[in-house]
Amino acid sequence: MPLTDDEIQRIYLHTRTRLHAFFSRRLQCPDTAADLVQDLYFRLPKLQPAPCTGQEVRNWLFRVAANLSVDYVRAEQRHAGLLEEHYGGKSDIDEAATPEQAASASEQLRALQAALSELPDRCADILYLSRVEGLTYPEIAARLGISTSLVEKEIVRALNHCRRARDEEDHD
C-alpha cells in the first residue's frame, strides 16, 4: 500500500539533516545546501508513483539530491562561462569606462531587463533554463512537460523580442 503524503513528508523531515550534509559536502556551501534542501521539499509532490516504503522515499530523495547538485554545479559553470564570455575576465575596475560608456551600458541593461520582464512567464522560464541553467531543449521540454518544438519556438520568440528591444534602444 502506498505511503500517504503525510508519511512521505515525515520521512523528508527526518532525512532533512542528512540531505543538508550531503549537499554541503558536495557543494562546499551550507547556504546553497539549505536552498537545495528546500527545493527538494517542493519536488515531493512529483514523487510518482507513490512509494510503499520509507526506504523508497529516502532513495528517491538522495537520487534527486544528487541530480540537483549536478545541475547546480553545471549552472555555476555556465554562469562563469557567460561572465568570461561577456567580460573576458575583466572587472569594471580593469576597464576605465568613460561616463558616457557607463551610462550607455546602464541604459542598455535597463532596456534588456524591461524586455525580459515583458515576456510571458513560460517564455521567460524557457529562456532562463536555456541560457542561464544551460539545459538542452529536450531537458527543458522534459522538465516543463512540453514538446521540444514548443521550447524551440519559445526561445525564438524570446530572442526576437530581446533583439527588437535592443534595436529600438539603438534607434532612440
PDB file of N, CA, C and O in Angstrom, residues 5 7 9 20 24 32 41 52 54 60 64 68-70 72 91 95-96 102 119 121 125 137-138 165 168 172:
ATOM      1  N   ASP A   5       0.813  11.206   1.837  1.00  0.00           N
ATOM      2  CA  ASP A   5       1.628  12.421   1.725  1.00  0.00           C
ATOM      3  C   ASP A   5       2.218  12.812   3.070  1.00  0.00           C
ATOM      4  O   ASP A   5       3.372  13.244   3.153  1.00  0.00           O
ATOM      5  N   GLU A   7       3.032  10.802   5.544  1.00  0.00           N
ATOM      6  CA  GLU A   7       4.129   9.875   5.856  1.00  0.00           C
ATOM      7  C   GLU A   7       5.379  10.250   5.053  1.00  0.00           C
ATOM      8  O   GLU A   7       6.495  10.229   5.588  1.00  0.00           O
ATOM      9  N   GLN A   9       6.163  13.243   3.931  1.00  0.00           N
ATOM     10  CA  GLN A   9       6.708  14.474   4.497  1.00  0.00           C
ATOM     11  C   GLN A   9       7.447  14.220   5.805  1.00  0.00           C
ATOM     12  O   GLN A   9       8.485  14.823   6.071  1.00  0.00           O
ATOM     13  N   HIS A  20      21.007  17.886   3.997  1.00  0.00           N
ATOM     14  CA  HIS A  20      21.801  19.114   4.087  1.00  0.00           C
ATOM     15  C   HIS A  20      23.297  18.777   4.135  1.00  0.00           C
ATOM     16  O   HIS A  20      24.114  19.418   3.459  1.00  0.00           O
ATOM     17  N   SER A  24      26.051  19.875   1.447  1.00  0.00           N
ATOM     18  CA  SER A  24      27.186  20.659   1.956  1.00  0.00           C
ATOM     19  C   SER A  24      28.515  20.030   1.561  1.00  0.00           C
ATOM     20  O   SER A  24      29.456  20.726   1.168  1.00  0.00           O
ATOM     21  N   THR A  32      23.895  27.272   0.122  1.00  0.00           N
ATOM     22  CA  THR A  32      23.390  26.635  -1.097  1.00  0.00           C
ATOM     23  C   THR A  32      22.754  25.298  -0.743  1.00  0.00           C
ATOM     24  O   THR A  32      21.708  24.935  -1.292  1.00  0.00           O
ATOM     25  N   TYR A  41      12.221  19.742  -1.141  1.00  0.00           N
ATOM     26  CA  TYR A  41      10.908  19.645  -0.493  1.00  0.00           C
ATOM     27  C   TYR A  41       9.789  19.960  -1.487  1.00  0.00           C
ATOM     28  O   TYR A  41       8.758  19.293  -1.518  1.00  0.00           O
ATOM     29  N   CYS A  52       5.983   2.782  -1.468  1.00  0.00           N
ATOM     30  CA  CYS A  52       5.333   1.922  -0.468  1.00  0.00           C
ATOM     31  C   CYS A  52       6.146   1.808   0.811  1.00  0.00           C
ATOM     32  O   CYS A  52       5.630   1.346   1.836  1.00  0.00           O
ATOM     33  N   GLY A  54       9.489   3.531   3.418  1.00  0.00           N
ATOM     34  CA  GLY A  54      10.324   4.676   3.744  1.00  0.00           C
ATOM     35  C   GLY A  54      11.643   4.640   2.994  1.00  0.00           C
ATOM     36  O   GLY A  54      12.177   5.678   2.610  1.00  0.00           O
ATOM     37  N   TRP A  60      14.701   7.942  -3.294  1.00  0.00           N
ATOM     38  CA  TRP A  60      14.280   8.986  -4.229  1.00  0.00           C
ATOM     39  C   TRP A  60      14.870  10.329  -3.817  1.00  0.00           C
ATOM     40  O   TRP A  60      15.397  11.073  -4.660  1.00  0.00           O
ATOM     41  N   VAL A  64      17.395  12.396  -6.252  1.00  0.00           N
ATOM     42  CA  VAL A  64      17.074  13.750  -6.717  1.00  0.00           C
ATOM     43  C   VAL A  64      18.101  14.745  -6.184  1.00  0.00           C
ATOM     44  O   VAL A  64      18.511  15.669  -6.892  1.00  0.00           O
ATOM     45  N   LEU A  68      20.176  17.327  -8.351  1.00  0.00           N
ATOM     46  CA  LEU A  68      20.146  18.766  -8.081  1.00  0.00           C
ATOM     47  C   LEU A  68      21.542  19.334  -7.899  1.00  0.00           C
ATOM     48  O   LEU A  68      21.840  20.433  -8.373  1.00  0.00           O
ATOM     49  N   SER A  69      22.399  18.590  -7.213  1.00  0.00           N
ATOM     50  CA  SER A  69      23.763  19.095  -7.004  1.00  0.00           C
ATOM     51  C   SER A  69      24.523  19.158  -8.322  1.00  0.00           C
ATOM     52  O   SER A  69      25.259  20.121  -8.568  1.00  0.00           O
ATOM     53  N   VAL A  70      24.333  18.177  -9.183  1.00  0.00           N
ATOM     54  CA  VAL A  70      24.984  18.204 -10.503  1.00  0.00           C
ATOM     55  C   VAL A  70      24.442  19.378 -11.316  1.00  0.00           C
ATOM     56  O   VAL A  70      25.206  20.121 -11.945  1.00  0.00           O
ATOM     57  N   TYR A  72      23.213  22.135 -10.183  1.00  0.00           N
ATOM     58  CA  TYR A  72      23.717  23.368  -9.593  1.00  0.00           C
ATOM     59  C   TYR A  72      25.153  23.646 -10.064  1.00  0.00           C
ATOM     60  O   TYR A  72      25.475  24.764 -10.460  1.00  0.00           O
ATOM     61  N   SER A  91      37.185  43.057 -14.824  1.00  0.00           N
ATOM     62  CA  SER A  91      36.167  43.640 -13.954  1.00  0.00           C
ATOM     63  C   SER A  91      35.932  45.081 -14.372  1.00  0.00           C
ATOM     64  O   SER A  91      36.651  45.635 -15.209  1.00  0.00           O
ATOM     65  N   GLU A  95      38.552  48.094 -16.560  1.00  0.00           N
ATOM     66  CA  GLU A  95      38.213  48.914 -17.707  1.00  0.00           C
ATOM     67  C   GLU A  95      37.846  50.301 -17.200  1.00  0.00           C
ATOM     68  O   GLU A  95      36.901  50.465 -16.450  1.00  0.00           O
ATOM     69  N   ALA A  96      38.576  51.289 -17.630  1.00  0.00           N
ATOM     70  CA  ALA A  96      38.266  52.654 -17.241  1.00  0.00           C
ATOM     71  C   ALA A  96      37.260  53.203 -18.248  1.00  0.00           C
ATOM     72  O   ALA A  96      37.627  53.818 -19.237  1.00  0.00           O
ATOM     73  N   ALA A 102      29.623  54.228 -19.500  1.00  0.00           N
ATOM     74  CA  ALA A 102      28.948  53.650 -18.335  1.00  0.00           C
ATOM     75  C   ALA A 102      27.449  53.930 -18.406  1.00  0.00           C
ATOM     76  O   ALA A 102      26.631  53.050 -18.134  1.00  0.00           O
ATOM     77  N   LEU A 119       8.218  39.466 -21.271  1.00  0.00           N
ATOM     78  CA  LEU A 119       7.974  38.122 -21.791  1.00  0.00           C
ATOM     79  C   LEU A 119       6.945  37.389 -20.936  1.00  0.00           C
ATOM     80  O   LEU A 119       6.934  37.543 -19.714  1.00  0.00           O
ATOM     81  N   ASP A 121       5.512  34.380 -18.741  1.00  0.00           N
ATOM     82  CA  ASP A 121       6.272  33.607 -17.746  1.00  0.00           C
ATOM     83  C   ASP A 121       6.926  32.364 -18.340  1.00  0.00           C
ATOM     84  O   ASP A 121       8.119  32.116 -18.113  1.00  0.00           O
ATOM     85  N   ASP A 125      10.846  31.618 -18.528  1.00  0.00           N
ATOM     86  CA  ASP A 125      11.400  30.444 -17.849  1.00  0.00           C
ATOM     87  C   ASP A 125      12.235  29.599 -18.808  1.00  0.00           C
ATOM     88  O   ASP A 125      13.320  29.127 -18.449  1.00  0.00           O
ATOM     89  N   TYR A 137      17.346  21.731 -25.084  1.00  0.00           N
ATOM     90  CA  TYR A 137      15.921  21.846 -25.369  1.00  0.00           C
ATOM     91  C   TYR A 137      15.149  20.609 -24.902  1.00  0.00           C
ATOM     92  O   TYR A 137      14.093  20.749 -24.290  1.00  0.00           O
ATOM     93  N   PRO A 138      15.652  19.385 -25.167  1.00  0.00           N
ATOM     94  CA  PRO A 138      14.919  18.215 -24.659  1.00  0.00           C
ATOM     95  C   PRO A 138      14.837  18.187 -23.123  1.00  0.00           C
ATOM     96  O   PRO A 138      13.823  17.776 -22.560  1.00  0.00           O
ATOM     97  N   ALA A 165      13.847  44.890 -28.900  1.00  0.00           N
ATOM     98  CA  ALA A 165      14.045  45.883 -27.836  1.00  0.00           C
ATOM     99  C   ALA A 165      15.418  46.542 -27.968  1.00  0.00           C
ATOM    100  O   ALA A 165      15.538  47.764 -27.799  1.00  0.00           O
ATOM    101  N   GLU A 168      15.316  48.916 -30.953  1.00  0.00           N
ATOM    102  CA  GLU A 168      14.585  50.141 -30.615  1.00  0.00           C
ATOM    103  C   GLU A 168      15.445  51.045 -29.750  1.00  0.00           C
ATOM    104  O   GLU A 168      15.439  52.261 -29.921  1.00  0.00           O
ATOM    105  N   ASP A 172      16.859  54.998 -30.537  1.00  0.00           N
ATOM    106  CA  ASP A 172      16.422  56.126 -29.698  1.00  0.00           C
ATOM    107  C   ASP A 172      17.514  57.112 -29.428  1.00  0.00           C
ATOM    108  O   ASP A 172      18.610  57.068 -29.636  1.00  0.00           O
TER     109      ASP A 172
END
